[in-house]
Amino acid sequence: MIHFPAFDRNLRHRVGIVVVLVVIAALLALTTDSFATAANLTNVARQVSINGILAVGVTFVLLTGGVDLSLGSVVALSGVTCALFAHPGEYPLFVPICVGLLTGGLCGLLNGVLVTRGGIAPFIVTLGMMTVARGLALILSGGKPVANMMPALTDLAGDLGPLPIPVLCFATVALLSGIFLGRFRLGRHLYAVGGNEQAARAAGVSVTRVKLLAYGTCGLLTGLAGVVLAARITTGQPNAGQAYELDAIAAVVIGGTSLSGGVGSVIGTILGVLLIGIINNGLDLQGVSSYYQAVIKGVIIVGAVWLDRRQSRS
Amino acid sequence: MIHFPAFDRNLRHRVGIVVVLVVIAALLALTTDSFATAANLTNVARQVSINGILAVGVTFVLLTGGVDLSLGSVVALSGVTCALFAHPGEYPLFVPICVGLLTGGLCGLLNGVLVTRGGIAPFIVTLGMMTVARGLALILSGGKPVANMMPALTDLAGDLGPLPIPVLCFATVALLSGIFLGRFRLGRHLYAVGGNEQAARAAGVSVTRVKLLAYGTCGLLTGLAGVVLAARITTGQPNAGQAYELDAIAAVVIGGTSLSGGVGSVIGTILGVLLIGIINNGLDLQGVSSYYQAVIKGVIIVGAVWLDRRQSRS
Amino acid sequence: CKKPAERKEGEILLGFSSRDLSAEYTAKLSEAIVEYAKTKPGVKLVMVDAQSDVQKQFSQVENFVAQKVDAIILNPCELEASTPAVDYVKAAKIPLVLVNQVTKSAGDSYIGSNDFEAGRIAMEAIAKKLNGQGGVLMIHGIMGTSAQLQREAGAREVFAKYPGLKLIDQQTASWDRAKAMALTENWIQAHKGKFQAIFAHNDEMAMGALLALERASIKKDVTVIGIDAIAQALTAVKEGRLDATVFQDAVGQGRGSVDAALLLARKQPCPKENLIPFQLVTRENLATFLK
Amino acid sequence: MLRACQLTKTFGGLSVLLDVSLDFRPGEVHALMGENGAGKSTLMKLLAGLYRPDGGEIQWRGRSVRFATPHDALTQGIAMVHQELMPIPDLTVAENLMLGMEPVNAWGWVDHAELHRQATTWLRQLGTDLETSRPMRTLSVAQMQVVEIAKALARQADVILMDEPTAALSDHEVSALFKAIATLRQRGVTVVYTTHKMDEVFRLADRISVLRDGHLVATKPAGEFTPASLITQMVGRELAQVFPPVTTTPGEVILTVTQLTREPAYRDISFTLRRGEVLGLAGLMGAGRTEVVSAIYGLQPADAGAIRLLGKPLVLTSPADGLTAGIGMLTEDRKGSGIIPAMSVQHNLTLAALRHYCRGAVVDASAEKAVTRQAAADFAIKSSGPAQAIQQLSGGNQQKVLLARALLAAPEVLILDEPTRGIDIGAKAEIYALIGRLSAQGTAVLLVSSELPEILALTHRILVLRQGELSAELNPRQTNQEEILRHAMPR
Ligand SMILES: Nc1ncnc2c1ncn2[C@@H]1O[C@H](COP(=O)(O)OP(=O)(O)OP(=O)(O)O)[C@@H](O)[C@H]1O
Ligand SMILES: Nc1ncnc2c1ncn2[C@@H]1O[C@H](COP(=O)(O)OP(=O)(O)OP(=O)(O)O)[C@@H](O)[C@H]1O
Ligand SMILES: [Mg+2]
Ligand SMILES: [Mg+2]
């Protein structure tokens, strides 16, 4: 087996989150019959995969010290463009998929260009992209869901053997991103830029290229999430993805990535995604009223992060 | 007249935004008859006042390098608690007002305590508060709008002489905050903490106190916005204020406040609030379809900030 | 007084504030209003989108009043909270037509249907299908919105009528298909075999529930009903996947509101209320709704 | 007056201070000496309330005290000049200087006129007339350092802890500081002083304490030490010779700079640099040395003029260009443009030369680890391991990592901007030897330093910069400090 020192270290650093995850899972397994079943765990995996893909993507951006608020809107836009090219009998399967990915990638690159060349704060750039992409999704779809998608595409939300395809997508994306960030030179540069941009530049790192890469990758993965979502709900929904960016960023930050950049890991992000996913699933299984769900969810997230940070400080 | 060096300096720094504002206003005045009327300008002022109060509040938090995502939910929660104590004949007018303000203030303080004592990232703390406050608003109201408010309270959304009371609130809040941040020691310490927390601490500034002050003030003003909103729509609406935090933070950042803290001014925030307000008003007056509105709004905001930053760099 | 320049002599200017153009039903209604107004000579209609924000809609109404439009068509966001906007228009003595949603204060005319009815019709259909016996799951819209509150209230009346009908669990999916899908997946785990029907507050969520049930291959054991009769839901009914939806006549409501607004603007008498009833759409009567 | 009793401090299980007991008397200048990482800064931070001790106690005027925050220490009358610069970049010089002591008027408003007046007074005492309304971010490192010192003076404390206050200063400011310290001493103020500059210690100190590996090894009146004995105490062995003799002869011209200009920082800078040559760049604070060499590295491109490497014109828009062309640089601002704080020592070290430790695009972890181990040994970098975050290293050790980073890229032209800033005497000797070795291998070195002895001893040639203009070219064998200063002083 290949040895991943960074992997082990990151897992060790996030011991607090792991503990919270295990405790919650154990509690759920004890108090409900349905939690610890294969079917339900597959469910959890399936449900977290879209947020997971987004979270891995935005990890790139957060590591450089930026932020991307346009995730949700770009998910909707890519879903719509994908669905527009996905009517049965018009194009082969790869066309709508590529269109969706490209849409996301282009939005991300544009974000990156505005941040690096324009020198505008990422918050503003991606907030702008958030409204623009939503507007475009509505314009392109005429405000209505784009239905009638080819079965080959909607099948992508189905299973491959025992595993749902969205879960496979998430796992692949996470694995590749983890290797890239942990082992590649450019991955290292991402951390450097986020840790101290000036110093990274002085050490010969091309800050512009690194940031373009980060925003572009994030956009591409957002496009992927858009395609997966469209396949799952069998439509391109112009108003889909509302506030997805918050869930994704929350997962990343829970996983120990600093919002000011330079610190973080994909493994942490995965833990954050799982924590949010298990809370959502568990509260539904327990039949907690939706008013209290909100309160409990907020408290658990803050509590988990508090424990985790206390843990890693001592 | 009292001399405000900080005021002049800040206005000079934000020349780009002022230019964009003036250009847009001039365009609107030329292309529509209704924009440059007293009635419409009063409208604009009234419409921006809630976002304005929130934006001034969150300026405090952003200056310390933090963030507050709970604004929208806390607006709803304070509106609900205020409305619960506002049924005619039960309590005198000041009771619901104080309850609303206190609700907001306590939420803000709790945010501050978790950030300072708990050492948790502001993003996570206030994201938690965002869901918790929304849940509490739904629980307290039973999920239904809290109606039947005393006329004395709903009158607070009316006019005092020629000026709407919400506008007066916004103006007062902005003036006091501007003086506080520009002239008072504690205000300057806010900038110091945001600029370099370690340095401020080493110089004997109580970072904890400063941050508590910032989050507390932000919460209090959020409570005020909640009360004003409840008075304006004559109900405590548990699902009000969705995404208000984004508009408020956008206004502040457009106004030149840095998300990493230490730089910014109330005058910039006011300009940001006005820019967003005038864009919204103008696009509605022009009858632009709402899908295109989103696109145009996003482009104008990014463009304005780009111009502004280019301006202040040269 | 100053009149907008783009207004020709004798032209009638209508202002229309839509609740939320990114919601499919409202978009359909709004499109009907805009299209129908275009067919009327000498009429100009300005549409704005409140994006589900009461305060924003209030501002838009203020803008219309400042523009001195001849009549306002309002598709209110909320029952309670939109009342001040209605009062404001009435105080400005501008004719006001409410469409699809009432407020505490009445306008000069109301065109639409009652969400309470929609909830009742959908739940009645479920009760009939289950013969008054069985477990039901309810998927709510965004909590605290009037559509959610009234559709729930309508459904509750039916539960009171049939003691054999049990509400097993309920949860919000915020009008969102993906959320409803995940929720249903979780419910399938938690309440396997204990429920025979799902009532969703709109078709989007019903479609999500439907997809989850189909994926788990248990759709045949579960009745799913939504509200709104959006295009995809009608297709699903036609294909025998969705059991029923509740039709709301967007085009009828839209035309009715423009007609009413024009009557009021010309100071002609206009009926106070024009209720266009909801209708249950099943496979049997589907043909009338698929045009 | 102030007494440390058996103070102990550990970080993550590693003791950095063990059982240190010291007393500081009113009116004395007490020098704390020791190698990089000996624990000097840690001791000072304990006394100033930035850290809390894990063992032992601090006594203040005979009573045991616990400082929870720096604020507590300040109110008791203990102020500190920190080794690391702590600017608040967007506040003005005056606001930075008077932070926490802003004068207020009757309304409770900050009195800006008074604020600037007081700030100006304190800066004058240190011999600078820096404009107090400038934003802190526009200052050079040296200017920031002066502000930091003035900040501590302005506290009018009874004890001032100075952690390498002169590391970035040139002689002019240093003598002003010494004058100020003399006045403090007369007023009965205790000054605790850390430095790696030997001459300063003997000019200033009444008593000297030596720390080695967290232990106090000696406390004696300064008169009882000789430079040699002090070094022996610090390093634990004898140091034969600090400056190696210059033995190499420069080869062909490798770098030609013609009429380099960037107003208002510098203009018309022309010079050449040969293989194996060590060229010194001297000047006073703010003379523009940093800016000139930054342009040659691509960090801050010039507006006009040409740079040629081996006759080929270079277009330098970013440091990446400089690196590919074969130019390396150690920057002056360790914290601002040097370290990446949260990154490990290893990752910081290899950052500029990472491509040499890659297979394709993938980092070769074992090669990286090997080179880190090698560098740690070569430069005597004291850390708990290559995975330790660089921000946890002592200042001098951070500097060594950065120096090693610049060398790993194996540049043909190496620019060193204040390379020995904050480095202990032992390591300095090694760095000097290293410069000699590099020059012998044919590397051209451009050395910017405010320590004139360093420049005089190591270089083949000295250029003097005065207010952005070249004022002289001197032969180090035939000149002295006075002559250099004469050319450096503004007219
Ligand atoms: N926050 C920290 N975490 C872990 N180790 C630390 C931390 N701060 C300091 N150290 C370690 O403590 C030791 C002493 O550091 P200190 O800064 O006191 O040295 P110093 O004598 O001031 O050295 P220099 O001359 O280089 O400034 C060093 O080995 C350093 O790595
Ligand atoms: N009194 C002053 N007023 C305004 N700007 C100054 C002043 N002194 C220096 N500067 C500016 O500060 C910067 C300092 O230049 P630079 O860092 O290159 O100097 P240096 O010779 O390296 O000296 P040092 O690094 O010791 O400060 C330059 O941009 C210079 O224009
Ligand atoms: Mg030190
Ligand atoms: Mg310099």
PDB file of N, CA and C in Angstrom, chain A residues 5 9 182-186 188-189 191-196 198-206 261-263, chain D residues 297 299 318-320 323 335-343 347 350-352 354-355 358 361-363 368 405:
ATOM      1  N   PRO A   5       1.763   9.937   4.567  1.00  0.00           N
ATOM      2  CA  PRO A   5       2.002  10.549   5.876  1.00  0.00           C
ATOM      3  C   PRO A   5       1.023  11.697   6.135  1.00  0.00           C
ATOM      4  N   ARG A   9      -1.471  12.173   9.374  1.00  0.00           N
ATOM      5  CA  ARG A   9      -1.326  13.341  10.219  1.00  0.00           C
ATOM      6  C   ARG A   9      -2.650  14.104  10.296  1.00  0.00           C
ATOM      7  N   GLY A 182      -1.862  16.821  -1.439  1.00  0.00           N
ATOM      8  CA  GLY A 182      -0.860  16.318  -0.517  1.00  0.00           C
ATOM      9  C   GLY A 182       0.470  16.007  -1.172  1.00  0.00           C
ATOM     10  N   ARG A 183       0.450  15.659  -2.463  1.00  0.00           N
ATOM     11  CA  ARG A 183       1.666  15.129  -3.054  1.00  0.00           C
ATOM     12  C   ARG A 183       2.215  15.939  -4.213  1.00  0.00           C
ATOM     13  N   PHE A 184       1.382  16.744  -4.842  1.00  0.00           N
ATOM     14  CA  PHE A 184       1.861  17.434  -6.040  1.00  0.00           C
ATOM     15  C   PHE A 184       2.488  18.776  -5.680  1.00  0.00           C
ATOM     16  N   ARG A 185       3.407  19.192  -6.559  1.00  0.00           N
ATOM     17  CA  ARG A 185       4.072  20.465  -6.330  1.00  0.00           C
ATOM     18  C   ARG A 185       3.059  21.608  -6.333  1.00  0.00           C
ATOM     19  N   LEU A 186       2.150  21.566  -7.317  1.00  0.00           N
ATOM     20  CA  LEU A 186       1.159  22.630  -7.388  1.00  0.00           C
ATOM     21  C   LEU A 186       0.266  22.631  -6.164  1.00  0.00           C
ATOM     22  N   ARG A 188       1.178  21.816  -3.170  1.00  0.00           N
ATOM     23  CA  ARG A 188       1.963  22.493  -2.134  1.00  0.00           C
ATOM     24  C   ARG A 188       1.894  24.006  -2.311  1.00  0.00           C
ATOM     25  N   HIS A 189       1.970  24.430  -3.573  1.00  0.00           N
ATOM     26  CA  HIS A 189       1.928  25.872  -3.840  1.00  0.00           C
ATOM     27  C   HIS A 189       0.616  26.492  -3.376  1.00  0.00           C
ATOM     28  N   TYR A 191      -1.108  25.654  -0.770  1.00  0.00           N
ATOM     29  CA  TYR A 191      -0.969  25.914   0.663  1.00  0.00           C
ATOM     30  C   TYR A 191      -0.097  27.146   0.904  1.00  0.00           C
ATOM     31  N   ALA A 192       0.969  27.254   0.115  1.00  0.00           N
ATOM     32  CA  ALA A 192       1.888  28.372   0.300  1.00  0.00           C
ATOM     33  C   ALA A 192       1.183  29.699   0.041  1.00  0.00           C
ATOM     34  N   VAL A 193       0.427  29.753  -1.047  1.00  0.00           N
ATOM     35  CA  VAL A 193      -0.274  30.991  -1.381  1.00  0.00           C
ATOM     36  C   VAL A 193      -1.261  31.359  -0.281  1.00  0.00           C
ATOM     37  N   GLY A 194      -1.967  30.366   0.227  1.00  0.00           N
ATOM     38  CA  GLY A 194      -2.922  30.648   1.297  1.00  0.00           C
ATOM     39  C   GLY A 194      -2.241  31.021   2.598  1.00  0.00           C
ATOM     40  N   GLY A 195      -1.073  30.442   2.838  1.00  0.00           N
ATOM     41  CA  GLY A 195      -0.389  30.695   4.104  1.00  0.00           C
ATOM     42  C   GLY A 195       0.234  32.064   4.182  1.00  0.00           C
ATOM     43  N   ASN A 196       0.808  32.525   3.093  1.00  0.00           N
ATOM     44  CA  ASN A 196       1.389  33.866   3.056  1.00  0.00           C
ATOM     45  C   ASN A 196       1.658  34.183   1.600  1.00  0.00           C
ATOM     46  N   GLN A 198       2.424  36.855  -0.084  1.00  0.00           N
ATOM     47  CA  GLN A 198       3.628  37.624  -0.407  1.00  0.00           C
ATOM     48  C   GLN A 198       4.858  36.730  -0.382  1.00  0.00           C
ATOM     49  N   ALA A 199       4.931  35.907   0.656  1.00  0.00           N
ATOM     50  CA  ALA A 199       6.097  35.047   0.792  1.00  0.00           C
ATOM     51  C   ALA A 199       6.121  34.005  -0.322  1.00  0.00           C
ATOM     52  N   ALA A 200       4.953  33.493  -0.679  1.00  0.00           N
ATOM     53  CA  ALA A 200       4.892  32.514  -1.750  1.00  0.00           C
ATOM     54  C   ALA A 200       5.392  33.136  -3.048  1.00  0.00           C
ATOM     55  N   ARG A 201       4.964  34.356  -3.308  1.00  0.00           N
ATOM     56  CA  ARG A 201       5.398  35.050  -4.514  1.00  0.00           C
ATOM     57  C   ARG A 201       6.907  35.236  -4.491  1.00  0.00           C
ATOM     58  N   ALA A 202       7.402  35.654  -3.327  1.00  0.00           N
ATOM     59  CA  ALA A 202       8.840  35.892  -3.215  1.00  0.00           C
ATOM     60  C   ALA A 202       9.633  34.603  -3.399  1.00  0.00           C
ATOM     61  N   ALA A 203       8.991  33.461  -3.145  1.00  0.00           N
ATOM     62  CA  ALA A 203       9.691  32.191  -3.318  1.00  0.00           C
ATOM     63  C   ALA A 203       9.485  31.643  -4.724  1.00  0.00           C
ATOM     64  N   GLY A 204       8.951  32.470  -5.616  1.00  0.00           N
ATOM     65  CA  GLY A 204       8.858  32.079  -7.009  1.00  0.00           C
ATOM     66  C   GLY A 204       7.585  31.358  -7.392  1.00  0.00           C
ATOM     67  N   VAL A 205       6.615  31.341  -6.506  1.00  0.00           N
ATOM     68  CA  VAL A 205       5.342  30.699  -6.830  1.00  0.00           C
ATOM     69  C   VAL A 205       4.504  31.666  -7.651  1.00  0.00           C
ATOM     70  N   SER A 206       3.909  31.170  -8.735  1.00  0.00           N
ATOM     71  CA  SER A 206       3.046  32.030  -9.533  1.00  0.00           C
ATOM     72  C   SER A 206       1.664  32.070  -8.904  1.00  0.00           C
ATOM     73  N   GLY A 261      -6.965  30.614   5.016  1.00  0.00           N
ATOM     74  CA  GLY A 261      -6.117  29.951   4.047  1.00  0.00           C
ATOM     75  C   GLY A 261      -4.896  29.259   4.622  1.00  0.00           C
ATOM     76  N   GLY A 262      -4.328  28.375   3.811  1.00  0.00           N
ATOM     77  CA  GLY A 262      -3.039  27.784   4.152  1.00  0.00           C
ATOM     78  C   GLY A 262      -3.079  26.554   5.034  1.00  0.00           C
ATOM     79  N   VAL A 263      -4.207  26.286   5.665  1.00  0.00           N
ATOM     80  CA  VAL A 263      -4.307  25.128   6.550  1.00  0.00           C
ATOM     81  C   VAL A 263      -5.541  24.338   6.179  1.00  0.00           C
TER      82      VAL A 263
ATOM     83  N   TYR D 297      15.548  40.959  -8.535  1.00  0.00           N
ATOM     84  CA  TYR D 297      14.953  39.640  -8.324  1.00  0.00           C
ATOM     85  C   TYR D 297      13.570  39.544  -8.967  1.00  0.00           C
ATOM     86  N   LEU D 299      10.938  41.173  -7.702  1.00  0.00           N
ATOM     87  CA  LEU D 299       9.927  41.313  -6.655  1.00  0.00           C
ATOM     88  C   LEU D 299       9.160  42.616  -6.814  1.00  0.00           C
ATOM     89  N   SER D 318       8.284  39.065 -12.048  1.00  0.00           N
ATOM     90  CA  SER D 318       7.957  38.419 -10.781  1.00  0.00           C
ATOM     91  C   SER D 318       9.160  37.598 -10.334  1.00  0.00           C
ATOM     92  N   PRO D 319       9.222  37.247  -9.057  1.00  0.00           N
ATOM     93  CA  PRO D 319      10.346  36.459  -8.561  1.00  0.00           C
ATOM     94  C   PRO D 319      10.512  35.159  -9.321  1.00  0.00           C
ATOM     95  N   ALA D 320       9.408  34.610  -9.843  1.00  0.00           N
ATOM     96  CA  ALA D 320       9.525  33.381 -10.621  1.00  0.00           C
ATOM     97  C   ALA D 320      10.480  33.595 -11.791  1.00  0.00           C
ATOM     98  N   LEU D 323      14.049  33.605 -10.476  1.00  0.00           N
ATOM     99  CA  LEU D 323      14.503  32.259 -10.135  1.00  0.00           C
ATOM    100  C   LEU D 323      14.885  31.466 -11.377  1.00  0.00           C
ATOM    101  N   LYS D 335       8.930  38.116   8.304  1.00  0.00           N
ATOM    102  CA  LYS D 335       7.547  37.751   8.574  1.00  0.00           C
ATOM    103  C   LYS D 335       6.650  38.062   7.374  1.00  0.00           C
ATOM    104  N   GLY D 336       6.893  39.213   6.745  1.00  0.00           N
ATOM    105  CA  GLY D 336       6.013  39.635   5.662  1.00  0.00           C
ATOM    106  C   GLY D 336       6.203  38.829   4.398  1.00  0.00           C
ATOM    107  N   SER D 337       7.450  38.726   3.921  1.00  0.00           N
ATOM    108  CA  SER D 337       7.648  38.052   2.642  1.00  0.00           C
ATOM    109  C   SER D 337       8.633  36.899   2.770  1.00  0.00           C
ATOM    110  N   GLY D 338       8.765  36.354   3.962  1.00  0.00           N
ATOM    111  CA  GLY D 338       9.681  35.248   4.164  1.00  0.00           C
ATOM    112  C   GLY D 338       8.967  33.967   4.496  1.00  0.00           C
ATOM    113  N   ILE D 339       8.637  33.795   5.766  1.00  0.00           N
ATOM    114  CA  ILE D 339       8.091  32.515   6.184  1.00  0.00           C
ATOM    115  C   ILE D 339       6.617  32.374   5.811  1.00  0.00           C
ATOM    116  N   ILE D 340       6.195  31.122   5.667  1.00  0.00           N
ATOM    117  CA  ILE D 340       4.772  30.802   5.559  1.00  0.00           C
ATOM    118  C   ILE D 340       4.426  30.161   6.896  1.00  0.00           C
ATOM    119  N   PRO D 341       3.859  30.950   7.814  1.00  0.00           N
ATOM    120  CA  PRO D 341       3.868  30.598   9.242  1.00  0.00           C
ATOM    121  C   PRO D 341       3.336  29.211   9.562  1.00  0.00           C
ATOM    122  N   ALA D 342       2.206  28.841   8.956  1.00  0.00           N
ATOM    123  CA  ALA D 342       1.570  27.589   9.357  1.00  0.00           C
ATOM    124  C   ALA D 342       2.210  26.374   8.706  1.00  0.00           C
ATOM    125  N   MET D 343       3.090  26.601   7.732  1.00  0.00           N
ATOM    126  CA  MET D 343       3.718  25.477   7.050  1.00  0.00           C
ATOM    127  C   MET D 343       4.876  24.920   7.873  1.00  0.00           C
ATOM    128  N   HIS D 347       8.553  22.110   4.486  1.00  0.00           N
ATOM    129  CA  HIS D 347       7.871  22.685   3.333  1.00  0.00           C
ATOM    130  C   HIS D 347       8.332  24.108   3.074  1.00  0.00           C
ATOM    131  N   THR D 350      11.918  23.931   1.272  1.00  0.00           N
ATOM    132  CA  THR D 350      12.051  23.481  -0.111  1.00  0.00           C
ATOM    133  C   THR D 350      11.197  24.279  -1.083  1.00  0.00           C
ATOM    134  N   LEU D 351      10.470  25.266  -0.575  1.00  0.00           N
ATOM    135  CA  LEU D 351       9.461  25.919  -1.413  1.00  0.00           C
ATOM    136  C   LEU D 351      10.029  26.459  -2.727  1.00  0.00           C
ATOM    137  N   ALA D 352      11.143  27.178  -2.657  1.00  0.00           N
ATOM    138  CA  ALA D 352      11.634  27.838  -3.869  1.00  0.00           C
ATOM    139  C   ALA D 352      12.282  26.851  -4.830  1.00  0.00           C
ATOM    140  N   LEU D 354      11.488  23.529  -5.092  1.00  0.00           N
ATOM    141  CA  LEU D 354      10.730  22.283  -5.002  1.00  0.00           C
ATOM    142  C   LEU D 354      10.877  21.423  -6.254  1.00  0.00           C
ATOM    143  N   ARG D 355      11.062  22.099  -7.385  1.00  0.00           N
ATOM    144  CA  ARG D 355      11.114  21.313  -8.631  1.00  0.00           C
ATOM    145  C   ARG D 355      12.294  20.339  -8.623  1.00  0.00           C
ATOM    146  N   CYS D 358      11.242  16.735  -7.067  1.00  0.00           N
ATOM    147  CA  CYS D 358      10.003  16.187  -7.598  1.00  0.00           C
ATOM    148  C   CYS D 358      10.319  15.106  -8.616  1.00  0.00           C
ATOM    149  N   ALA D 361       5.515  15.887 -11.627  1.00  0.00           N
ATOM    150  CA  ALA D 361       4.839  16.930 -10.864  1.00  0.00           C
ATOM    151  C   ALA D 361       4.670  16.538  -9.402  1.00  0.00           C
ATOM    152  N   VAL D 362       5.106  15.317  -9.073  1.00  0.00           N
ATOM    153  CA  VAL D 362       4.861  14.811  -7.724  1.00  0.00           C
ATOM    154  C   VAL D 362       6.082  15.044  -6.841  1.00  0.00           C
ATOM    155  N   VAL D 363       5.836  15.517  -5.653  1.00  0.00           N
ATOM    156  CA  VAL D 363       6.923  15.776  -4.723  1.00  0.00           C
ATOM    157  C   VAL D 363       7.492  14.443  -4.237  1.00  0.00           C
ATOM    158  N   GLU D 368      12.952  15.086  -0.271  1.00  0.00           N
ATOM    159  CA  GLU D 368      12.681  16.330   0.444  1.00  0.00           C
ATOM    160  C   GLU D 368      13.145  16.202   1.890  1.00  0.00           C
ATOM    161  N   ARG D 405      16.651  28.115   2.273  1.00  0.00           N
ATOM    162  CA  ARG D 405      15.721  28.062   1.139  1.00  0.00           C
ATOM    163  C   ARG D 405      16.334  28.758  -0.079  1.00  0.00           C
TER     164      ARG D 405
END
